[in-house]
mmCIF file of C-alpha atoms in Angstrom:
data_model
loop_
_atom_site.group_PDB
_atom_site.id
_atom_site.type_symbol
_atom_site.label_atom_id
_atom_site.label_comp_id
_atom_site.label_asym_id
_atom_site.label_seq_id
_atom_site.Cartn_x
_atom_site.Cartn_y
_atom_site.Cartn_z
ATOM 1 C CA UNK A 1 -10.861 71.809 5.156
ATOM 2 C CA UNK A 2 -8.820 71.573 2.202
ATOM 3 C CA UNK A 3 -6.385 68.798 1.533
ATOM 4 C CA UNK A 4 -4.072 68.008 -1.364
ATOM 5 C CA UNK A 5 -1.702 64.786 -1.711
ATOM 6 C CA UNK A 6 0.670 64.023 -3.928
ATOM 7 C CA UNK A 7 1.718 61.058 -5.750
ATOM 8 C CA UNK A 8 3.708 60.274 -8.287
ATOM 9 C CA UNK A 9 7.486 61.097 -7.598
ATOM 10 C CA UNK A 10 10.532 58.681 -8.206
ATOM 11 C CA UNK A 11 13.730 58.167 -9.699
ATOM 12 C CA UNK A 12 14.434 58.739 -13.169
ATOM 13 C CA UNK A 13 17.538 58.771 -15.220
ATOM 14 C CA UNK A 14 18.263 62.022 -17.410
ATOM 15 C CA UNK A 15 16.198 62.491 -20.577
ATOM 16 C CA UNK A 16 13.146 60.493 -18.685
ATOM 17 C CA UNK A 17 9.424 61.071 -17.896
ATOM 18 C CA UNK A 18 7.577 61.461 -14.528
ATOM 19 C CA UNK A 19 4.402 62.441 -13.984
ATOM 20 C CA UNK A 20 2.528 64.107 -10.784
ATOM 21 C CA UNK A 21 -0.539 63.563 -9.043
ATOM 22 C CA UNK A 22 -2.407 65.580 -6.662
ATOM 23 C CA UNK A 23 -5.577 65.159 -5.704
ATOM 24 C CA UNK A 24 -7.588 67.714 -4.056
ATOM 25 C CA UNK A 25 -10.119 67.552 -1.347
ATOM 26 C CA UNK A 26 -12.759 69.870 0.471
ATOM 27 C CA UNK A 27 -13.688 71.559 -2.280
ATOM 28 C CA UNK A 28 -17.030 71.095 -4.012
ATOM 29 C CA UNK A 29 -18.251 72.075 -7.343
ATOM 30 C CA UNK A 30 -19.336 75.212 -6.710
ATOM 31 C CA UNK A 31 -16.398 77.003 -5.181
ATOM 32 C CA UNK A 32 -13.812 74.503 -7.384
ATOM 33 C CA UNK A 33 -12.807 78.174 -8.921
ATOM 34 C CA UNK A 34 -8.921 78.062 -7.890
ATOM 35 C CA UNK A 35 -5.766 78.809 -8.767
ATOM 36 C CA UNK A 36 -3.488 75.658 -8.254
ATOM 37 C CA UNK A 37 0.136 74.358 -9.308
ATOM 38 C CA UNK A 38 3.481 72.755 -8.664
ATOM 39 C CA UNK A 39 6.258 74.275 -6.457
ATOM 40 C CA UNK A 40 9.667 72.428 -6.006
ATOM 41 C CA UNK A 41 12.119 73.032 -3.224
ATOM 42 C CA UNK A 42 15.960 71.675 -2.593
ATOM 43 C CA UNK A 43 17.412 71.828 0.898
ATOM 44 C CA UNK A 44 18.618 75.339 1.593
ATOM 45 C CA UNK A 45 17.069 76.921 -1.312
ATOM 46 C CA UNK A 46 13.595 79.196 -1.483
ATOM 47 C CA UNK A 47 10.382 77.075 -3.148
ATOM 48 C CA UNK A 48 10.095 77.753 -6.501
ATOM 49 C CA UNK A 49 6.811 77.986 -8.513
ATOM 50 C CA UNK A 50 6.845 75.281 -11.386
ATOM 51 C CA UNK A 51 3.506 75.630 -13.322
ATOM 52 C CA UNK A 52 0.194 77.070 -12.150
ATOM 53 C CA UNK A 53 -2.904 76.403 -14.006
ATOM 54 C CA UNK A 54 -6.535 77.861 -13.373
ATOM 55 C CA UNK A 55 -9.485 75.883 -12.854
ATOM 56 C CA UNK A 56 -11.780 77.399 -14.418
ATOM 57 C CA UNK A 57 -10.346 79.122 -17.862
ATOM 58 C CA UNK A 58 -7.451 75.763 -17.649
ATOM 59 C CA UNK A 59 -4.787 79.227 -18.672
ATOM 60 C CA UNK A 60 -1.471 78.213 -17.096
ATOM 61 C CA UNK A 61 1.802 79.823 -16.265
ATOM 62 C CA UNK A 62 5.731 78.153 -16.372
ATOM 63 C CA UNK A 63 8.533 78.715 -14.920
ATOM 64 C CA UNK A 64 10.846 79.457 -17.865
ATOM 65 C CA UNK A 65 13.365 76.585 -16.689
ATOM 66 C CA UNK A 66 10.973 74.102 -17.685
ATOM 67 C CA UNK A 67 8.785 75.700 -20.318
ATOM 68 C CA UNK A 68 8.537 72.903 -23.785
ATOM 69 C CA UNK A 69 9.405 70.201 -21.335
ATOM 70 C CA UNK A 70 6.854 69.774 -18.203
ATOM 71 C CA UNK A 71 3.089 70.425 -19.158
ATOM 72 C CA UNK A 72 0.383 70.944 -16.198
ATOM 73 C CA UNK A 73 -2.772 69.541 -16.888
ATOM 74 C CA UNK A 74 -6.060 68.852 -14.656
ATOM 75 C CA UNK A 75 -8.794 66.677 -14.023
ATOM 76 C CA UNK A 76 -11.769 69.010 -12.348
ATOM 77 C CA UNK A 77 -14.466 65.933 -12.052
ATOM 78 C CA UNK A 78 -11.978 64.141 -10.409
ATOM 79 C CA UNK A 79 -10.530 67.260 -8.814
ATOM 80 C CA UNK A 80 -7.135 66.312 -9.777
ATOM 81 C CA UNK A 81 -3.990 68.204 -11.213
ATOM 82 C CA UNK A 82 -1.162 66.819 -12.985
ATOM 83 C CA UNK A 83 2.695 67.388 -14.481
ATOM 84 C CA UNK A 84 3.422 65.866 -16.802
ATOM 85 C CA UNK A 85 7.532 65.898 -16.837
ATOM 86 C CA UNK A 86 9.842 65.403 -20.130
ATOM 87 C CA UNK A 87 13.169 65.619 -20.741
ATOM 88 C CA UNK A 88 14.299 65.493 -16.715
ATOM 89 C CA UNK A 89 17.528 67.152 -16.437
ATOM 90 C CA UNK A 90 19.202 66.550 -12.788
ATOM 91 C CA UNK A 91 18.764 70.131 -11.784
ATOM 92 C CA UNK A 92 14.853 69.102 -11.524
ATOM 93 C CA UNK A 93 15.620 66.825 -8.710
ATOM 94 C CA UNK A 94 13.901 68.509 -5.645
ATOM 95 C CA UNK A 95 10.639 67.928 -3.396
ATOM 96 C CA UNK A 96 7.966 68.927 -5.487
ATOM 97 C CA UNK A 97 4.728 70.206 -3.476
ATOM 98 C CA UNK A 98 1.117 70.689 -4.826
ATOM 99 C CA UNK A 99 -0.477 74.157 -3.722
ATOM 100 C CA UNK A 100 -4.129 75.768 -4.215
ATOM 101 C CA UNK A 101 -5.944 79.337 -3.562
ATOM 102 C CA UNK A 102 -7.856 81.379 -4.517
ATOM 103 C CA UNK A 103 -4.938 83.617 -6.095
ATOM 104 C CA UNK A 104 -6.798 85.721 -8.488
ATOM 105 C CA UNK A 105 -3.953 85.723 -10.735
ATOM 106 C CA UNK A 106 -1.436 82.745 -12.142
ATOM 107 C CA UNK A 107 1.530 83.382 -9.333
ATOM 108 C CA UNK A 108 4.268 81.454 -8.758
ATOM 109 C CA UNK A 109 5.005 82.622 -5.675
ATOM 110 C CA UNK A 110 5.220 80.754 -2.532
ATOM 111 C CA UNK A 111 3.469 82.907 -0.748
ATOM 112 C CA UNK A 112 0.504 83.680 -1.950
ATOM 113 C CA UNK A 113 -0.897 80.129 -1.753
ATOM 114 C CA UNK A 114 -2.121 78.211 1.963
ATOM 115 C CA UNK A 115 -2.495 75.545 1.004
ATOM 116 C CA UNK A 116 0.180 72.942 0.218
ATOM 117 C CA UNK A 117 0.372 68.912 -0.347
ATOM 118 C CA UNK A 118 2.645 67.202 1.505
ATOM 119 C CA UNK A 119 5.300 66.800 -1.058
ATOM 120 C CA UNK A 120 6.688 63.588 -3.399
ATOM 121 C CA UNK A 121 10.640 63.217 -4.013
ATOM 122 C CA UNK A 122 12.008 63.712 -7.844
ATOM 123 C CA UNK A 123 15.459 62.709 -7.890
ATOM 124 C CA UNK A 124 17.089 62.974 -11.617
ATOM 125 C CA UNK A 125 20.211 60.960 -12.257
ATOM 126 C CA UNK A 126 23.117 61.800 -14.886
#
């Protein structure tokens, strides 16, 4: 059974730094060959992929809305991904969910991943 949680989110004023947590669980090291990533979501709009990173090459895809200002990184002995945010603008506030698969490819779309943290609140200020 997979599991991913999230930690990290918070309030920031514009121009600040956040950074994401989200640790994985129920997979060991031998089938730790993923595809996994950051979504955000505001009420009434689709989720939107962020960043998606591979495990095993570390290649990773942005969104070009926050390309040169949010950088994914992970962790793979402690099976954890991060973001890394810079430069928060208010138009990142959302709910921003962790997700993981076994894609085959880096997508940022929603539905090709099944699994999916719980979510942690951004919330940008002007």
């Amino acid at each position: 059974q997979v599991q991913l949680v999230e930690s990290g989110g918070g309030s920031v004023q514009a121009g600040g730094s956040l950074r994401l947590s989200c640790v994985a669980s129920g997979y060991t090291y031998s089938n730790f060959d993923i595809y996994w990533g950051w979504f955000r979501q505001t009420p009434g709009k689709e989720r939107e992929g962020v960043a998606i990173v591979y495990t095993q090459s570390g290649t990773t895809r942005y969104a070009d809305s926050v390309k040169g200002r949010f950088t994914i990184s992970q962790d793979n002995a402690k099976n954890t991904l991060y973001l890394q945010m810079n430069s928060l603008k208010p138009e990142d506030t959302a709910m921003y969910y962790c997700a993981a698969d076994k894609t085959g490819q880096l997508s940022l779309s929603r539905q090709d991943y099944r699994y999916w943290g719980q979510g942690t609140q951004v919330t940008v200020s002007s």
